[in-house]
Amino acid sequence: KPVMEKYFPKVYFPLFEKHSNGLDPYLLMALARRESAFNARALSRTRAKGLMQLMPGTLRGLSFDKNLFDPDANVFVGSRYLNDLLGRANGQIHLALAAYNAGPNRVEEWVTRYPMVDPVLFSDLIPFRETRDYVAAVIRNYYWYRRIHQNDTGIQTNQLLQLSSS
């Protein structure tokens, strides 16, 4: 377990907890681990910024005027954006994560094209490899964060993909 804690550290955990906005802070950490490896100064080639790799347009769309390189502001905005995407996806984590990566309009097209209930099958049909890999990576991170830091020994996939603030 101590070795796994090094791979899945609780970096910035108080911020994720503070801004969880009803979400499981470990889900937010799982996303940030994949997005930036917890580098608050990360800047992608597409100009996404900070811990949760937010685009300036996303910030404007949410009517926030914040410094995305500030960890507190970034987690605040990122958690609200993910919460918004979860609302649009009826609480389906795999769809919200796909939308976080590829954009909500693309996910709406994919849901129409591939109408299925099983989140694993849907995730396998995502046409963009980057997004398929992204969804799988965040869900894997989430599994390990819960397993290591909450002592969840037997998380079932269907439980993991349901919204939880515990």
Tab-separated table of C-alpha atoms in Angstrom:
chain	number	residue	atom	x	y	z
A	1	LYS	CA	0.000	0.000	0.000
A	2	PRO	CA	2.744	2.596	0.740
A	3	VAL	CA	4.162	2.033	-2.748
A	4	MET	CA	0.749	2.628	-4.337
A	5	GLU	CA	0.331	5.822	-2.303
A	6	LYS	CA	3.412	7.166	-4.097
A	7	TYR	CA	1.734	6.523	-7.457
A	8	PHE	CA	-1.577	7.970	-6.274
A	9	PRO	CA	-0.635	10.757	-3.854
A	10	LYS	CA	-3.148	13.015	-2.150
A	11	VAL	CA	-1.639	16.139	-3.723
A	12	TYR	CA	-3.769	19.247	-3.117
A	13	PHE	CA	-6.365	17.046	-1.388
A	14	PRO	CA	-7.672	19.886	0.848
A	15	LEU	CA	-8.477	21.911	-2.298
A	16	PHE	CA	-10.249	19.012	-3.988
A	17	GLU	CA	-12.221	18.400	-0.814
A	18	LYS	CA	-13.040	22.105	-0.366
A	19	HIS	CA	-14.289	22.510	-3.947
A	20	SER	CA	-15.798	19.057	-4.430
A	21	ASN	CA	-19.206	20.668	-4.950
A	22	GLY	CA	-21.018	17.432	-4.060
A	23	LEU	CA	-18.581	15.271	-6.035
A	24	ASP	CA	-16.198	12.713	-4.648
A	25	PRO	CA	-12.885	14.592	-4.194
A	26	TYR	CA	-11.088	11.421	-5.283
A	27	LEU	CA	-12.793	11.658	-8.675
A	28	LEU	CA	-11.469	15.203	-9.023
A	29	MET	CA	-7.988	14.051	-8.007
A	30	ALA	CA	-8.175	11.186	-10.507
A	31	LEU	CA	-8.972	13.696	-13.243
A	32	ALA	CA	-6.209	16.122	-12.205
A	33	ARG	CA	-3.670	13.302	-12.011
A	34	ARG	CA	-4.440	12.423	-15.639
A	35	GLU	CA	-4.705	16.015	-16.843
A	36	SER	CA	-1.608	17.605	-15.336
A	37	ALA	CA	0.075	15.095	-13.010
A	38	PHE	CA	-0.698	17.760	-10.366
A	39	ASN	CA	1.426	20.426	-12.079
A	40	ALA	CA	-0.356	23.681	-11.220
A	41	ARG	CA	1.636	25.506	-13.944
A	42	ALA	CA	0.859	22.983	-16.704
A	43	LEU	CA	0.068	24.502	-20.103
A	44	SER	CA	-0.988	22.205	-22.938
A	45	ARG	CA	-0.395	22.752	-26.647
A	46	THR	CA	-4.108	23.654	-26.881
A	47	ARG	CA	-3.671	26.317	-24.133
A	48	ALA	CA	-5.430	24.319	-21.380
A	49	LYS	CA	-4.119	25.517	-18.036
A	50	GLY	CA	-3.387	24.318	-14.534
A	51	LEU	CA	-4.189	21.268	-12.443
A	52	MET	CA	-7.413	20.372	-14.215
A	53	GLN	CA	-6.287	21.642	-17.646
A	54	LEU	CA	-9.060	24.110	-18.284
A	55	MET	CA	-9.434	26.027	-21.514
A	56	PRO	CA	-9.869	29.814	-21.304
A	57	GLY	CA	-13.133	29.403	-23.273
A	58	THR	CA	-14.462	27.029	-20.610
A	59	LEU	CA	-13.771	29.695	-18.013
A	60	ARG	CA	-15.679	32.288	-20.038
A	61	GLY	CA	-18.525	29.822	-20.622
A	62	LEU	CA	-18.895	29.405	-16.869
A	63	SER	CA	-18.763	33.202	-16.356
A	64	PHE	CA	-15.701	33.063	-14.147
A	65	ASP	CA	-12.753	35.417	-14.245
A	66	LYS	CA	-10.015	33.478	-12.484
A	67	ASN	CA	-6.314	32.805	-12.819
A	68	LEU	CA	-6.258	29.198	-14.009
A	69	PHE	CA	-2.673	28.760	-12.803
A	70	ASP	CA	-3.854	29.343	-9.221
A	71	PRO	CA	-4.575	25.846	-7.819
A	72	ASP	CA	-7.496	27.027	-5.683
A	73	ALA	CA	-9.181	28.828	-8.582
A	74	ASN	CA	-8.458	25.992	-11.019
A	75	VAL	CA	-9.990	23.311	-8.807
A	76	PHE	CA	-12.963	25.592	-8.063
A	77	VAL	CA	-13.708	26.079	-11.767
A	78	GLY	CA	-12.811	22.514	-12.769
A	79	SER	CA	-15.137	20.964	-10.210
A	80	ARG	CA	-17.999	23.182	-11.324
A	81	TYR	CA	-17.350	22.338	-14.949
A	82	LEU	CA	-17.264	18.600	-14.243
A	83	ASN	CA	-20.440	18.939	-12.180
A	84	ASP	CA	-22.093	20.750	-15.107
A	85	LEU	CA	-21.017	17.972	-17.494
A	86	LEU	CA	-22.328	15.339	-15.083
A	87	GLY	CA	-25.673	17.127	-15.042
A	88	ARG	CA	-25.785	17.125	-18.827
A	89	ALA	CA	-24.861	13.405	-18.797
A	90	ASN	CA	-27.508	12.472	-16.202
A	91	GLY	CA	-24.800	11.579	-13.684
A	92	GLN	CA	-23.007	9.138	-15.973
A	93	ILE	CA	-19.350	9.563	-15.102
A	94	HIS	CA	-17.971	7.971	-18.279
A	95	LEU	CA	-19.965	10.390	-20.453
A	96	ALA	CA	-18.954	13.410	-18.376
A	97	LEU	CA	-15.278	12.408	-18.592
A	98	ALA	CA	-15.537	11.938	-22.349
A	99	ALA	CA	-17.131	15.401	-22.586
A	100	TYR	CA	-14.383	16.886	-20.396
A	101	ASN	CA	-11.833	15.599	-22.892
A	102	ALA	CA	-13.550	15.862	-26.278
A	103	GLY	CA	-16.327	18.378	-25.622
A	104	PRO	CA	-19.995	17.888	-24.752
A	105	ASN	CA	-21.265	18.279	-28.338
A	106	ARG	CA	-19.159	15.382	-29.577
A	107	VAL	CA	-20.363	13.160	-26.730
A	108	GLU	CA	-23.980	13.984	-27.547
A	109	GLU	CA	-23.292	12.843	-31.145
A	110	TRP	CA	-21.680	9.608	-29.907
A	111	VAL	CA	-24.580	8.842	-27.559
A	112	THR	CA	-26.947	9.197	-30.503
A	113	ARG	CA	-24.742	7.041	-32.719
A	114	TYR	CA	-24.032	4.380	-30.057
A	115	PRO	CA	-27.131	4.180	-27.837
A	116	MET	CA	-26.138	1.696	-25.165
A	117	VAL	CA	-26.492	1.405	-21.444
A	118	ASP	CA	-23.218	-0.361	-20.630
A	119	PRO	CA	-20.555	2.296	-19.872
A	120	VAL	CA	-17.655	-0.036	-20.706
A	121	LEU	CA	-19.059	-0.903	-24.137
A	122	PHE	CA	-19.845	2.732	-24.853
A	123	SER	CA	-16.329	3.776	-23.817
A	124	ASP	CA	-14.859	1.180	-26.188
A	125	LEU	CA	-16.850	2.703	-29.072
A	126	ILE	CA	-15.620	6.272	-28.563
A	127	PRO	CA	-14.190	7.140	-31.996
A	128	PHE	CA	-11.238	9.169	-30.653
A	129	ARG	CA	-8.467	7.010	-29.240
A	130	GLU	CA	-7.250	9.874	-27.042
A	131	THR	CA	-10.693	10.173	-25.439
A	132	ARG	CA	-11.091	6.391	-25.043
A	133	ASP	CA	-7.701	6.241	-23.303
A	134	TYR	CA	-8.524	9.332	-21.246
A	135	VAL	CA	-11.817	7.947	-19.894
A	136	ALA	CA	-10.146	4.628	-19.049
A	137	ALA	CA	-7.216	6.371	-17.322
A	138	VAL	CA	-9.372	8.630	-15.145
A	139	ILE	CA	-11.639	5.746	-14.125
A	140	ARG	CA	-8.577	3.617	-13.335
A	141	ASN	CA	-7.123	6.479	-11.264
A	142	TYR	CA	-10.438	6.883	-9.464
A	143	TYR	CA	-10.541	3.185	-8.660
A	144	TRP	CA	-7.054	3.279	-7.135
A	145	TYR	CA	-7.623	6.501	-5.202
A	146	ARG	CA	-10.723	4.994	-3.607
A	147	ARG	CA	-9.046	1.648	-2.985
A	148	ILE	CA	-5.898	3.113	-1.428
A	149	HIS	CA	-7.192	6.131	0.476
A	150	GLN	CA	-10.687	4.991	1.442
A	151	ASN	CA	-9.834	1.353	2.009
A	152	ASP	CA	-12.425	0.258	-0.523
A	153	THR	CA	-11.375	-3.321	-1.092
A	154	GLY	CA	-14.070	-4.482	-3.439
A	155	ILE	CA	-15.351	-1.645	-5.593
A	156	GLN	CA	-17.607	-2.948	-8.322
A	157	THR	CA	-17.380	-1.154	-11.659
A	158	ASN	CA	-21.061	-0.274	-11.617
A	159	GLN	CA	-20.620	1.319	-8.167
A	160	LEU	CA	-17.505	3.194	-9.270
A	161	LEU	CA	-19.311	4.753	-12.212
A	162	GLN	CA	-22.172	6.041	-10.072
A	163	LEU	CA	-21.949	9.445	-8.494
A	164	SER	CA	-20.797	9.320	-4.936
A	165	SER	CA	-19.664	11.891	-2.455
A	166	SER	CA	-18.480	9.266	0.011
